[in-house]
CSV table of C-alpha atoms in Angstrom, one decimal:
chain,number,residue,atom,x,y,z
Z,2,MET,CA,-64.6,-128.6,-84.2
Z,3,SER,CA,-62.3,-131.3,-85.5
Z,4,ASP,CA,-61.9,-131.4,-89.5
Z,5,PRO,CA,-64.6,-133.5,-91.6
Z,6,ILE,CA,-63.3,-136.9,-92.8
Z,7,HIS,CA,-64.4,-138.5,-95.8
Z,8,ILE,CA,-66.6,-142.0,-95.5
Z,9,VAL,CA,-67.1,-144.0,-98.9
Z,10,CYS,CA,-70.4,-145.0,-98.8
Z,11,PRO,CA,-71.1,-148.8,-99.5
Z,12,GLN,CA,-73.7,-148.8,-101.8
Z,13,CYS,CA,-73.5,-145.8,-104.3
Z,14,GLU,CA,-69.6,-145.4,-103.4
Z,15,ALA,CA,-70.0,-141.5,-103.2
Z,16,ILE,CA,-67.6,-139.7,-100.9
Z,17,ASN,CA,-69.2,-138.2,-98.0
Z,18,ARG,CA,-68.2,-135.4,-95.5
Z,19,LEU,CA,-68.9,-136.0,-92.4
Z,20,ALA,CA,-68.1,-134.5,-88.8
Z,21,PRO,CA,-66.0,-137.3,-86.9
Z,22,ALA,CA,-68.2,-137.0,-83.9
Z,23,ARG,CA,-71.3,-137.6,-86.2
Z,24,LEU,CA,-69.5,-141.8,-87.0
Z,25,SER,CA,-71.8,-143.3,-84.1
Z,26,ASP,CA,-75.2,-141.1,-85.2
Z,27,ASN,CA,-76.0,-143.6,-88.1
Z,28,PRO,CA,-75.0,-141.3,-91.0
Z,29,VAL,CA,-76.3,-141.8,-94.4
Z,30,CYS,CA,-75.1,-140.9,-97.9
Z,31,GLY,CA,-75.6,-137.8,-98.9
Z,32,LYS,CA,-75.8,-139.1,-102.8
Z,33,CYS,CA,-78.1,-142.5,-102.0
Z,34,ALA,CA,-79.3,-141.5,-98.8
Z,35,GLN,CA,-78.5,-145.5,-97.4
Z,36,THR,CA,-76.6,-146.0,-94.2
Z,37,LEU,CA,-72.9,-145.5,-94.4
Z,38,PHE,CA,-72.5,-148.1,-91.8
Z,39,ASN,CA,-74.5,-151.3,-91.8
Z,40,GLY,CA,-72.3,-153.5,-89.4
Z,41,LYS,CA,-71.4,-156.1,-92.0
Z,42,PRO,CA,-68.1,-156.4,-94.2
Z,43,LEU,CA,-68.5,-155.1,-98.0
Z,44,ASP,CA,-67.0,-157.9,-100.6
Z,45,VAL,CA,-65.6,-155.7,-103.1
Z,46,THR,CA,-64.1,-155.7,-106.5
Z,47,SER,CA,-60.7,-154.4,-107.6
Z,48,GLU,CA,-62.1,-151.0,-108.5
Z,49,GLN,CA,-64.1,-150.6,-104.7
Z,50,PHE,CA,-60.9,-151.8,-103.1
Z,51,ASN,CA,-59.0,-149.4,-104.5
Z,52,ARG,CA,-61.6,-146.5,-104.1
Z,53,HIS,CA,-62.3,-147.4,-100.1
Z,54,ILE,CA,-58.5,-147.7,-99.3
Z,55,SER,CA,-57.5,-144.1,-101.1
Z,56,ARG,CA,-60.4,-142.1,-100.5
Z,57,ASN,CA,-62.1,-143.4,-96.2
Z,58,ASP,CA,-60.1,-141.6,-93.9
Z,59,ILE,CA,-61.3,-144.3,-91.4
Z,60,PRO,CA,-58.8,-146.7,-91.3
Z,61,VAL,CA,-59.8,-150.0,-93.3
Z,62,LEU,CA,-59.5,-153.9,-92.0
Z,63,VAL,CA,-59.3,-156.3,-95.9
Z,64,ASP,CA,-60.0,-160.2,-95.4
Z,65,PHE,CA,-58.1,-161.4,-98.0
Z,66,TRP,CA,-60.0,-164.9,-99.0
Z,67,ALA,CA,-60.9,-167.7,-101.9
Z,68,GLU,CA,-64.1,-169.7,-102.3
Z,69,TRP,CA,-62.1,-172.7,-102.0
Z,70,CYS,CA,-60.7,-172.2,-98.9
Z,71,GLY,CA,-61.9,-173.8,-95.9
Z,72,PRO,CA,-60.4,-172.1,-92.9
Z,73,CYS,CA,-61.6,-168.5,-94.7
Z,74,LYS,CA,-64.9,-170.2,-94.5
Z,75,MET,CA,-64.6,-170.8,-91.1
Z,76,MET,CA,-63.6,-167.6,-90.1
Z,77,ALA,CA,-66.5,-165.8,-92.2
Z,78,PRO,CA,-69.0,-165.5,-89.3
Z,79,HIS,CA,-66.1,-164.5,-86.9
Z,80,TYR,CA,-65.5,-161.5,-89.6
Z,81,ALA,CA,-68.9,-160.3,-89.7
Z,82,GLN,CA,-69.1,-160.3,-85.8
Z,83,ALA,CA,-65.9,-158.4,-85.8
Z,84,ALA,CA,-67.7,-155.5,-88.1
Z,85,GLN,CA,-70.6,-155.2,-85.7
Z,86,ARG,CA,-68.1,-154.5,-83.1
Z,87,LEU,CA,-65.4,-152.8,-85.1
Z,88,GLU,CA,-67.9,-150.4,-87.3
Z,89,PRO,CA,-68.1,-147.2,-87.7
Z,90,GLN,CA,-64.7,-146.8,-86.8
Z,91,LEU,CA,-63.3,-149.1,-89.2
Z,92,ARG,CA,-64.4,-150.1,-93.0
Z,93,LEU,CA,-64.2,-153.8,-93.1
Z,94,LEU,CA,-63.8,-155.1,-96.9
Z,95,LYS,CA,-63.6,-158.7,-98.0
Z,96,VAL,CA,-61.3,-159.2,-100.8
Z,97,ASP,CA,-62.1,-162.4,-103.1
Z,98,THR,CA,-58.2,-163.2,-104.4
Z,99,GLU,CA,-59.7,-165.3,-107.0
Z,100,ARG,CA,-61.9,-162.2,-108.9
Z,101,ALA,CA,-59.4,-159.8,-108.1
Z,102,GLN,CA,-55.8,-161.8,-108.9
Z,103,ASP,CA,-54.1,-157.7,-109.2
Z,104,VAL,CA,-54.9,-156.4,-105.9
Z,105,SER,CA,-53.8,-160.1,-104.3
Z,106,ALA,CA,-50.6,-159.8,-106.0
Z,107,ARG,CA,-50.3,-156.1,-105.6
Z,108,PHE,CA,-49.9,-157.0,-102.1
Z,109,ALA,CA,-48.1,-160.1,-102.6
Z,110,ILE,CA,-50.6,-162.1,-100.4
Z,111,ARG,CA,-49.5,-165.7,-100.1
Z,112,SER,CA,-51.8,-167.7,-97.9
Z,113,ILE,CA,-55.3,-166.8,-96.9
Z,114,PRO,CA,-57.1,-166.2,-94.7
Z,115,THR,CA,-55.0,-162.6,-94.4
Z,116,LEU,CA,-55.9,-159.6,-92.8
Z,117,ALA,CA,-54.5,-156.3,-93.8
Z,118,LEU,CA,-55.2,-153.0,-92.1
Z,119,PHE,CA,-55.1,-150.0,-94.2
Z,120,LYS,CA,-54.4,-146.5,-92.6
Z,121,GLY,CA,-54.3,-143.2,-94.9
Z,122,GLY,CA,-54.3,-145.7,-98.2
Z,123,ARG,CA,-51.6,-147.5,-96.9
Z,124,GLU,CA,-50.7,-150.9,-95.1
Z,125,ILE,CA,-49.6,-150.7,-92.0
Z,126,ALA,CA,-50.2,-154.3,-90.4
Z,127,ARG,CA,-50.9,-157.6,-91.8
Z,128,GLN,CA,-52.0,-161.0,-90.0
Z,129,ALA,CA,-52.4,-164.4,-91.6
Z,130,GLY,CA,-54.4,-167.2,-90.2
Z,131,ALA,CA,-58.1,-167.3,-89.1
Z,132,MET,CA,-58.9,-166.0,-85.6
Z,133,ASP,CA,-62.4,-165.5,-84.2
Z,134,ALA,CA,-64.2,-162.5,-83.9
Z,135,GLY,CA,-62.8,-161.3,-80.5
Z,136,ARG,CA,-58.9,-161.7,-81.6
Z,137,ILE,CA,-59.7,-159.9,-84.6
Z,138,ALA,CA,-60.9,-157.2,-82.8
Z,139,ALA,CA,-58.0,-157.2,-80.4
Z,140,TRP,CA,-55.3,-157.4,-83.3
Z,141,VAL,CA,-56.9,-154.5,-84.9
Z,142,GLN,CA,-57.2,-152.2,-81.8
Z,143,SER,CA,-54.0,-153.1,-80.7
Z,144,GLN,CA,-52.3,-151.8,-84.5
Z,145,LEU,CA,-54.4,-148.6,-84.1
């Protein structure tokens, strides 16, 4: 039996302990009873970003974007499709670089959209430019 992993609830942000084998069983939060994975990227604030990056034991994929960015808007539905493919093995977040300027500055985001992959609380890969869902999923899988 493998050690339990920690998963941050997308609704209440409680830290849940879960057996890795249960990831695919539609697990629910022990605090709010909401599903831990809904196949959609989470639009997060700076504080939520920090919690998800530091406390999730599964890899976290982050889309750094902005409302005014045309390529970001074009990629958004593809990123949502990628979430359906990649969850529950990954958590997918969206960080609006205008609202979370501290996070964008900390990770030196120079162009958007930029995808950054985090594992164990640190960035392990980065890719700038819009991609379709298949390319997003293939890129992530090539990095893990």
